[in-house]
Coordinates of C-alpha atoms in Angstrom, one line a residue:
M1 CA -109.2 43.5 -126.4
S2 CA -112.1 45.9 -126.6
S3 CA -112.9 46.9 -130.2
D4 CA -115.1 44.9 -132.6
S5 CA -112.2 44.1 -134.8
D6 CA -110.1 43.1 -131.8
Q7 CA -113.0 40.8 -130.7
D8 CA -113.1 39.2 -134.1
L9 CA -109.4 38.4 -133.7
G10 CA -109.8 36.5 -130.4
I11 CA -110.8 32.9 -129.7
T12 CA -114.3 32.8 -128.2
E13 CA -114.6 29.0 -127.6
R14 CA -112.8 27.3 -124.7
K15 CA -110.5 24.3 -125.3
Q16 CA -111.5 22.5 -122.1
Y17 CA -115.2 22.7 -122.6
N18 CA -115.9 22.8 -126.3
T19 CA -112.8 21.3 -127.9
G20 CA -114.2 20.7 -131.4
E21 CA -115.5 24.3 -131.9
W22 CA -112.4 25.7 -130.2
Y23 CA -110.1 23.7 -132.6
A24 CA -112.1 24.9 -135.7
E25 CA -111.8 28.5 -134.6
V26 CA -108.1 28.3 -134.0
V27 CA -107.5 26.8 -137.4
Q28 CA -109.4 29.6 -139.1
K29 CA -108.5 32.6 -137.0
A30 CA -104.8 31.7 -137.0
G31 CA -104.9 31.7 -140.8
L32 CA -104.2 28.0 -141.3
A33 CA -107.1 26.9 -143.4
N34 CA -110.6 27.8 -144.7
Y35 CA -113.4 25.4 -145.4
G36 CA -114.0 24.4 -149.1
P37 CA -116.7 25.7 -151.4
E38 CA -120.3 25.3 -150.5
G39 CA -121.5 21.8 -151.6
M40 CA -118.0 20.3 -151.0
S41 CA -118.3 19.3 -147.4
G42 CA -115.1 17.7 -146.1
F43 CA -112.7 19.7 -148.3
I44 CA -110.5 22.5 -147.0
V45 CA -108.3 25.3 -148.5
T46 CA -104.9 25.2 -146.9
R47 CA -103.6 28.8 -146.5
P48 CA -99.9 29.7 -146.7
R49 CA -99.4 29.6 -143.0
G50 CA -100.9 26.2 -142.8
Y51 CA -99.0 24.9 -145.8
A52 CA -95.8 26.2 -144.3
L53 CA -96.3 23.9 -141.3
W54 CA -96.7 21.0 -143.7
E55 CA -93.5 22.0 -145.5
Y56 CA -91.5 21.8 -142.3
I57 CA -92.8 18.2 -141.7
Q58 CA -92.3 17.3 -145.4
N59 CA -88.7 18.6 -145.4
E60 CA -87.8 16.8 -142.2
L61 CA -89.2 13.5 -143.3
D62 CA -87.8 13.9 -146.8
R63 CA -84.4 14.3 -145.3
K64 CA -84.8 11.3 -143.1
F65 CA -86.1 9.1 -146.0
K66 CA -83.3 10.1 -148.4
S67 CA -80.6 9.4 -145.8
T68 CA -81.8 5.8 -145.7
G69 CA -81.9 5.1 -149.4
V70 CA -85.4 6.3 -150.4
Q71 CA -86.0 8.0 -153.8
N72 CA -89.0 10.2 -154.6
A73 CA -91.3 9.4 -157.5
Y74 CA -94.8 10.2 -158.7
F75 CA -97.6 8.0 -159.9
P76 CA -101.0 8.8 -161.5
M77 CA -103.8 9.8 -159.2
M78 CA -106.2 7.7 -161.3
I79 CA -106.2 4.0 -160.8
P80 CA -108.0 1.6 -163.2
E81 CA -110.6 -0.5 -161.4
S82 CA -108.9 -3.6 -162.8
Y83 CA -105.7 -2.6 -160.9
L84 CA -107.6 -2.3 -157.6
E85 CA -109.3 -5.6 -158.1
R86 CA -105.9 -7.4 -158.4
E87 CA -105.6 -7.1 -154.6
K88 CA -109.0 -8.1 -153.3
D89 CA -108.4 -6.9 -149.8
I90 CA -107.6 -3.4 -151.0
V91 CA -111.0 -3.3 -152.8
E92 CA -112.9 -4.6 -149.9
G93 CA -111.1 -2.4 -147.4
F94 CA -111.4 0.9 -149.3
D95 CA -114.5 0.4 -151.4
P96 CA -116.8 2.6 -149.3
E97 CA -114.4 5.5 -149.5
V98 CA -113.4 5.4 -153.2
A99 CA -114.4 8.3 -155.4
W100 CA -114.9 7.0 -159.0
V101 CA -114.4 8.8 -162.3
T102 CA -116.8 7.5 -164.9
H103 CA -116.7 10.1 -167.7
G104 CA -113.9 12.0 -169.5
G105 CA -115.6 15.1 -170.9
H106 CA -118.9 13.8 -172.4
E107 CA -117.6 10.3 -173.1
E108 CA -118.2 7.4 -170.8
L109 CA -115.0 5.6 -169.9
E110 CA -114.7 2.0 -170.8
E111 CA -113.3 1.3 -167.3
R112 CA -114.0 3.2 -164.1
L113 CA -111.0 5.1 -162.7
A114 CA -110.6 5.4 -158.9
V115 CA -109.2 8.6 -157.5
R116 CA -106.5 7.1 -155.4
P117 CA -107.5 6.3 -151.8
T118 CA -103.9 4.8 -151.5
S119 CA -101.4 3.9 -154.2
E120 CA -100.4 0.3 -153.7
S121 CA -102.4 -0.8 -156.7
I122 CA -100.8 1.7 -159.0
I123 CA -97.3 1.5 -157.7
A124 CA -96.9 -2.2 -157.3
P125 CA -97.3 -3.0 -161.1
Y126 CA -94.4 -0.7 -161.8
M127 CA -92.3 -2.1 -159.0
A128 CA -92.8 -5.4 -160.7
Q129 CA -91.3 -4.0 -163.9
W130 CA -88.4 -2.5 -162.1
V131 CA -87.4 -5.6 -160.1
R132 CA -85.9 -8.5 -162.0
S133 CA -82.9 -9.7 -159.9
H134 CA -81.9 -9.7 -156.3
R135 CA -79.4 -7.1 -157.4
D136 CA -82.4 -4.7 -157.9
L137 CA -83.3 -5.0 -154.2
P138 CA -84.0 -3.3 -151.9
L139 CA -86.1 -0.9 -153.9
R140 CA -87.4 2.1 -152.1
V141 CA -89.7 4.8 -153.5
N142 CA -91.8 7.5 -151.9
Q143 CA -94.3 9.9 -153.3
W144 CA -95.7 13.2 -151.9
C145 CA -99.3 13.6 -153.0
S146 CA -102.9 13.9 -152.0
V147 CA -105.4 11.1 -151.7
V148 CA -109.2 11.1 -151.6
R149 CA -111.3 9.0 -149.2
W150 CA -115.0 9.8 -149.2
E151 CA -115.3 9.6 -145.5
A152 CA -118.8 9.0 -144.2
T153 CA -118.0 10.3 -140.7
E154 CA -117.8 13.8 -139.5
T155 CA -114.9 15.7 -141.0
K156 CA -112.5 18.0 -139.2
P157 CA -109.7 20.2 -140.8
F158 CA -106.4 18.2 -141.0
F159 CA -107.7 15.4 -138.8
R160 CA -110.2 14.0 -141.2
T161 CA -110.9 15.5 -144.6
K162 CA -112.0 13.9 -147.9
E163 CA -108.8 15.0 -149.6
F164 CA -105.6 15.1 -147.6
L165 CA -101.9 15.5 -148.2
W166 CA -99.5 12.8 -147.2
Q167 CA -96.5 10.8 -148.2
E168 CA -96.6 7.1 -149.0
G169 CA -93.5 5.0 -149.2
H170 CA -93.3 1.6 -150.9
T171 CA -90.4 -0.8 -150.7
A172 CA -89.4 -4.3 -151.9
H173 CA -87.0 -6.7 -150.2
E174 CA -85.5 -10.1 -150.5
T175 CA -86.6 -11.4 -147.1
H176 CA -89.3 -11.2 -144.5
D177 CA -86.8 -9.9 -141.9
E178 CA -85.4 -7.2 -144.2
A179 CA -89.0 -6.0 -144.8
W180 CA -89.7 -6.0 -141.1
D181 CA -86.5 -3.9 -140.5
E182 CA -87.7 -1.4 -143.1
T183 CA -91.1 -1.3 -141.4
M184 CA -89.6 -0.5 -138.0
T185 CA -87.1 2.0 -139.5
R186 CA -90.0 4.1 -140.9
L187 CA -92.0 3.8 -137.6
E188 CA -89.0 5.1 -135.7
Q189 CA -88.6 8.0 -138.1
Y190 CA -92.2 8.9 -137.5
A191 CA -91.8 8.8 -133.8
E192 CA -88.7 11.0 -134.0
L193 CA -90.6 13.5 -136.1
Y194 CA -93.3 13.9 -133.5
E195 CA -90.9 14.0 -130.5
D196 CA -88.0 16.0 -132.0
L197 CA -89.9 18.4 -134.4
L198 CA -93.5 18.7 -133.1
A199 CA -92.8 18.3 -129.3
I200 CA -95.4 15.5 -129.0
P201 CA -94.5 12.2 -127.2
V202 CA -96.0 9.1 -128.9
L203 CA -96.6 5.4 -128.2
K204 CA -95.3 2.8 -130.6
G205 CA -97.0 -0.5 -131.3
Q206 CA -99.0 -2.6 -133.7
K207 CA -102.6 -2.6 -134.8
P208 CA -104.6 -5.7 -133.9
D209 CA -105.0 -8.0 -136.8
H210 CA -108.6 -7.1 -137.4
D211 CA -107.6 -3.4 -137.9
K212 CA -104.4 -3.8 -139.9
F213 CA -104.0 -2.4 -143.4
P214 CA -106.1 -4.4 -145.9
G215 CA -103.9 -7.3 -147.2
A216 CA -101.0 -6.5 -144.8
H217 CA -99.0 -9.0 -142.8
K218 CA -98.7 -6.5 -139.9
T219 CA -99.5 -2.8 -139.4
T220 CA -97.4 -0.7 -136.9
T221 CA -98.5 2.6 -135.6
V222 CA -97.5 5.6 -133.6
E223 CA -100.3 7.0 -131.4
A224 CA -100.5 10.5 -129.9
L225 CA -102.8 11.4 -127.1
M226 CA -104.7 14.7 -127.4
P227 CA -105.6 17.0 -124.5
D228 CA -109.2 15.9 -124.7
G229 CA -108.1 12.3 -124.1
K230 CA -108.7 11.0 -127.7
S231 CA -105.9 9.2 -129.5
V232 CA -104.6 10.2 -133.0
Q233 CA -103.2 7.5 -135.3
A234 CA -100.2 9.6 -136.0
G235 CA -98.5 7.5 -138.7
T236 CA -98.5 3.9 -139.8
S237 CA -95.9 1.5 -141.3
H238 CA -97.1 -1.7 -142.9
H239 CA -95.3 -5.0 -143.4
L240 CA -97.2 -6.3 -146.4
G241 CA -95.5 -9.7 -146.6
T242 CA -95.7 -11.3 -150.0
S243 CA -99.5 -10.7 -150.7
F244 CA -99.0 -7.7 -152.9
A245 CA -96.0 -9.2 -154.6
E246 CA -98.0 -12.3 -155.5
A247 CA -101.0 -10.2 -156.7
F248 CA -98.8 -7.9 -158.8
D249 CA -96.0 -10.3 -159.7
I250 CA -93.2 -8.5 -157.9
T251 CA -90.7 -11.3 -158.2
F252 CA -86.9 -11.6 -158.5
S253 CA -84.3 -14.1 -159.4
D254 CA -82.3 -15.0 -156.3
E255 CA -78.6 -16.0 -156.2
D256 CA -79.5 -19.5 -157.3
E257 CA -81.6 -18.2 -160.2
E258 CA -84.8 -19.3 -158.5
T259 CA -87.8 -17.0 -158.9
Q260 CA -89.0 -15.6 -155.5
P261 CA -91.8 -13.2 -154.5
A262 CA -90.5 -10.0 -153.0
H263 CA -91.4 -8.9 -149.4
T264 CA -92.9 -5.4 -149.6
T265 CA -93.8 -2.6 -147.2
S266 CA -95.7 0.6 -147.3
W267 CA -95.7 3.5 -144.9
G268 CA -97.4 6.9 -144.7
L269 CA -97.9 10.0 -142.6
S270 CA -100.5 12.6 -143.5
W271 CA -101.3 16.2 -142.5
R272 CA -103.2 14.7 -139.6
A273 CA -99.9 15.5 -137.9
L274 CA -100.9 19.2 -138.2
G275 CA -104.1 18.5 -136.4
A276 CA -102.2 16.8 -133.6
L277 CA -99.7 19.7 -133.5
I278 CA -102.5 22.4 -133.3
M279 CA -104.6 20.6 -130.7
T280 CA -101.8 19.4 -128.5
H281 CA -100.1 22.8 -127.8
S282 CA -102.7 25.5 -128.6
D283 CA -104.7 27.3 -125.9
D284 CA -107.6 29.7 -125.4
Q285 CA -105.5 32.6 -126.8
G286 CA -105.0 30.8 -130.1
L287 CA -102.3 28.8 -131.8
V288 CA -99.2 27.6 -130.0
L289 CA -96.3 26.3 -132.1
P290 CA -92.8 25.0 -131.2
P291 CA -90.0 27.1 -132.6
T292 CA -89.0 24.2 -134.9
V293 CA -92.0 24.6 -137.2
A294 CA -93.2 28.2 -136.5
P295 CA -93.3 30.3 -139.7
E296 CA -92.2 33.2 -137.6
Q297 CA -90.0 32.0 -134.6
V298 CA -89.7 35.5 -133.2
V299 CA -91.8 38.7 -133.4
I300 CA -90.2 42.0 -132.3
V301 CA -92.8 44.5 -131.0
P302 CA -91.3 48.0 -130.6
I303 CA -93.0 50.2 -128.0
W304 CA -92.5 53.9 -128.5
Q305 CA -93.8 57.4 -127.9
E306 CA -93.6 60.1 -130.5
D307 CA -90.3 61.4 -129.2
T308 CA -88.7 57.9 -128.9
Q309 CA -90.0 56.3 -132.1
E310 CA -86.8 56.8 -134.2
E311 CA -84.4 55.4 -131.7
V312 CA -86.6 52.5 -130.7
L313 CA -87.2 51.5 -134.3
D314 CA -83.5 51.8 -135.1
Y315 CA -82.6 49.5 -132.2
A316 CA -85.4 47.0 -133.1
E317 CA -84.2 46.9 -136.7
S318 CA -80.6 46.1 -135.6
V319 CA -81.9 43.3 -133.5
R320 CA -84.0 42.0 -136.4
D321 CA -81.0 42.0 -138.7
D322 CA -78.8 40.1 -136.2
L323 CA -81.5 37.4 -135.8
A324 CA -82.1 37.1 -139.5
E325 CA -78.4 36.8 -140.2
A326 CA -78.3 33.9 -137.7
G327 CA -81.0 32.1 -139.7
I328 CA -83.8 32.9 -137.3
R329 CA -87.2 33.5 -138.8
V330 CA -88.1 36.9 -137.4
E331 CA -90.8 39.5 -138.0
L332 CA -90.5 43.1 -136.9
D333 CA -94.0 44.5 -136.3
D334 CA -93.5 48.2 -136.8
R335 CA -97.1 49.1 -137.8
D336 CA -98.0 52.5 -136.4
E337 CA -101.7 52.0 -136.8
R338 CA -101.9 49.2 -134.2
N339 CA -101.0 49.6 -130.5
P340 CA -98.7 47.1 -128.8
G341 CA -101.5 45.4 -127.0
F342 CA -103.2 44.5 -130.2
K343 CA -99.9 43.2 -131.7
F344 CA -99.3 41.0 -128.6
N345 CA -102.8 39.4 -129.0
E346 CA -102.5 39.0 -132.8
W347 CA -99.1 37.3 -132.6
E348 CA -100.2 35.1 -129.7
L349 CA -103.1 34.0 -131.8
K350 CA -100.8 33.1 -134.7
G351 CA -98.6 31.0 -132.4
V352 CA -95.2 32.8 -132.5
P353 CA -93.1 31.1 -129.8
V354 CA -91.0 34.1 -128.7
R355 CA -91.8 37.8 -128.5
L356 CA -89.2 40.5 -128.0
E357 CA -90.4 43.8 -126.5
I358 CA -88.3 46.8 -127.1
G359 CA -89.1 50.2 -125.6
P360 CA -87.0 53.3 -124.6
H361 CA -85.8 51.5 -121.4
E362 CA -84.5 48.5 -123.3
V363 CA -82.7 50.9 -125.7
D364 CA -81.1 52.9 -122.8
D365 CA -80.1 49.8 -121.0
E366 CA -79.0 47.8 -124.1
E367 CA -81.4 45.0 -123.2
I368 CA -84.4 43.2 -124.6
T369 CA -87.5 41.8 -122.9
V370 CA -88.1 38.2 -124.0
V371 CA -91.6 36.7 -123.6
H372 CA -92.5 33.0 -124.1
R373 CA -95.8 32.3 -125.9
P374 CA -96.8 29.1 -124.1
D375 CA -96.9 30.6 -120.6
G376 CA -96.1 34.4 -120.8
A377 CA -92.8 33.9 -118.9
E378 CA -90.6 36.9 -119.2
A379 CA -86.9 37.5 -119.0
V380 CA -84.7 40.6 -119.6
E381 CA -81.6 39.7 -121.7
D382 CA -78.5 41.6 -122.9
R383 CA -78.6 43.0 -126.4
E384 CA -75.1 41.6 -127.0
G385 CA -75.3 38.0 -128.3
I386 CA -79.0 38.1 -128.6
A387 CA -79.1 35.6 -131.5
E388 CA -77.5 32.9 -129.3
T389 CA -79.7 33.9 -126.3
V390 CA -82.9 33.5 -128.4
Q391 CA -81.8 30.1 -129.5
D392 CA -81.6 29.2 -125.8
H393 CA -85.1 30.5 -125.3
F394 CA -86.3 28.3 -128.2
D395 CA -84.9 25.3 -126.4
E396 CA -86.8 26.4 -123.2
V397 CA -90.1 26.8 -125.1
Y398 CA -89.7 23.4 -126.8
A399 CA -89.0 21.8 -123.5
K400 CA -92.1 23.4 -121.9
L401 CA -94.3 22.2 -124.7
Y402 CA -92.9 18.7 -124.7
A403 CA -93.2 18.4 -120.9
A404 CA -96.8 19.5 -120.9
A405 CA -97.7 16.9 -123.6
E406 CA -95.7 14.2 -121.8
E407 CA -97.5 14.9 -118.5
N408 CA -100.8 14.6 -120.3
L409 CA -99.8 11.3 -121.7
E410 CA -98.4 9.9 -118.4
E411 CA -101.4 10.9 -116.4
N412 CA -103.9 9.4 -118.9
V413 CA -102.6 5.8 -119.3
R414 CA -104.6 3.7 -116.9
E415 CA -105.1 0.0 -116.3
A416 CA -108.2 -2.2 -116.1
D417 CA -108.9 -5.9 -115.8
S418 CA -112.6 -6.1 -116.6
R419 CA -115.2 -4.7 -118.9
E420 CA -116.8 -2.8 -116.1
E421 CA -113.4 -1.2 -115.2
I422 CA -112.8 -0.3 -118.8
L423 CA -116.2 1.4 -119.2
G424 CA -115.9 3.1 -115.9
T425 CA -112.5 4.5 -116.8
L426 CA -113.0 5.5 -120.4
G427 CA -116.4 6.8 -119.9
P428 CA -115.6 9.8 -117.8
N429 CA -111.9 10.2 -118.4
N430 CA -111.0 9.2 -121.9
G431 CA -107.2 8.6 -122.3
Y432 CA -105.7 5.1 -122.8
V433 CA -106.8 2.0 -120.8
K434 CA -104.3 -0.9 -120.8
V435 CA -106.1 -4.3 -120.8
P436 CA -104.9 -7.9 -121.0
W437 CA -106.4 -9.2 -124.2
C438 CA -106.9 -12.6 -125.8
G439 CA -106.6 -11.4 -129.3
D440 CA -110.2 -12.1 -130.3
E441 CA -111.9 -9.2 -132.2
D442 CA -115.2 -10.0 -130.5
C443 CA -113.8 -8.8 -127.3
E444 CA -113.5 -5.3 -128.7
E445 CA -117.2 -5.0 -129.4
P446 CA -118.4 -4.7 -125.7
I447 CA -116.3 -1.6 -125.4
K448 CA -116.7 -0.2 -128.9
E449 CA -120.5 -0.4 -128.9
P450 CA -121.3 1.7 -125.8
L451 CA -118.3 4.2 -125.9
S452 CA -117.1 4.3 -129.5
A453 CA -113.7 3.3 -128.1
E454 CA -111.6 0.6 -129.7
I455 CA -108.2 -1.0 -129.6
V456 CA -105.8 1.6 -131.0
M457 CA -102.5 -0.2 -130.3
C458 CA -100.9 -3.3 -128.9
P459 CA -97.3 -2.7 -127.6
F460 CA -94.5 -4.7 -129.2
D461 CA -93.7 -8.0 -127.5
D462 CA -90.3 -6.9 -126.4
E463 CA -91.7 -3.8 -124.7
E464 CA -94.5 -5.3 -122.6
D465 CA -94.8 -9.0 -121.7
I466 CA -97.9 -10.8 -120.7
D467 CA -97.7 -13.0 -117.6
E468 CA -98.8 -16.6 -118.2
D469 CA -101.6 -16.2 -115.6
D470 CA -103.0 -13.0 -117.1
T471 CA -106.5 -13.3 -118.5
C472 CA -108.4 -11.3 -121.0
G473 CA -110.2 -8.3 -119.4
I474 CA -113.3 -9.0 -121.5
C475 CA -113.8 -12.7 -121.8
G476 CA -111.6 -14.2 -119.1
E477 CA -109.7 -16.4 -121.5
P478 CA -105.9 -16.5 -121.4
A479 CA -104.4 -13.2 -122.5
T480 CA -101.9 -13.2 -125.3
Q481 CA -101.1 -9.4 -125.4
T482 CA -101.8 -6.0 -124.0
A483 CA -104.4 -3.8 -125.7
Y484 CA -104.7 -0.1 -125.4
F485 CA -108.3 1.0 -125.7
A486 CA -109.2 4.6 -126.5
K487 CA -111.6 6.9 -128.3
N488 CA -109.9 8.3 -131.3
Y489 CA -110.0 10.9 -134.1

């Protein structure tokens, strides 16, 4: 690319050496988001291409939720302070991040209203109204909304913003075990979303007790490893036990007409998934997307000279029509004011997974040149049956993206048995370090303090057992579980 406008189009930062600046440049130049107005640090404007990515995630999760008995609802974004205070752990856990409304117009409110940092405190009172008998259970509701958390740390588009989009599901059950099954169902759906829609392998586990959701019995998580070695908390599912039911009087009459507290859950996934998607697959040429979520799955670039323009365009239009009829999201770039090289670069920047090149030779031979975005691999395919052929190329592209992410994960899970080994591994390498752990929060501090790394996940008991002679990698006391230390977003 040589002209000034071409240079503006390209990515100038490098992913390997300046990941944060590279990421911000990709987000903006690929047309996903802009920063919010001056004086509103931490807010972003999501552009149509960025929002389209969120819609693919939303649609997939919504389908999964509804197939397992979840119904959508909507609750006020303002929560009275007295509602928050009914669950003290919520107040203590979110107080530094809560934005408060104190005035309506010129009138001071009698009670402060919180802009929801999460919705347990506004949803639970209504669940209490809707549940009377064991026949009302299980109750499953979900809402798609935004929340506001006045983050004190550095913000980054999609990864960490003061306002963000998410879904939050809330359920009530008769028994502890039923609530746990619900918790794990949602966690598995989150894992499937990442692995089957976003081409990102994840680790599943639970948060240590000192890092669980305020007031929860247990918090489970899916964690995704980014190319820079930092972990992303990609989605969480919480078994809340009966603490919220007791605080908000969510009770039911059992079969013996005895009043019992319900066992509740909550679970959420935010547009942090978009940050993980962008950072995992994109490169120094710009955005890279799997075909499953790309707004344009295929771009057709016709290449002509003046005497071949009509036949090349006619051929390209017929290919476009066949792909569109097959339900493929296709764009024909027939702009005559831009040369093919510019178009290649522009659509690479936007992350289109597959490019079809059609020139006079393709027309004469009834063929099409197919190019994969992730690695530039080329193939010449027959014009006949092109829609089915393109679908095969989608599968190839998806497999390439998943394999690269999986290799990154497998190569960056290391083991350590002492503080020195942990520091020596996490310091230069990042990634995950597996350590036998005694379960004491104090043993996280010797790692957290010098490296800003922490325990992001503990594998479930049935996945990774601790030997009886294993000792904590920090204090030397008997180990009770395995901890994964990592730096995170």
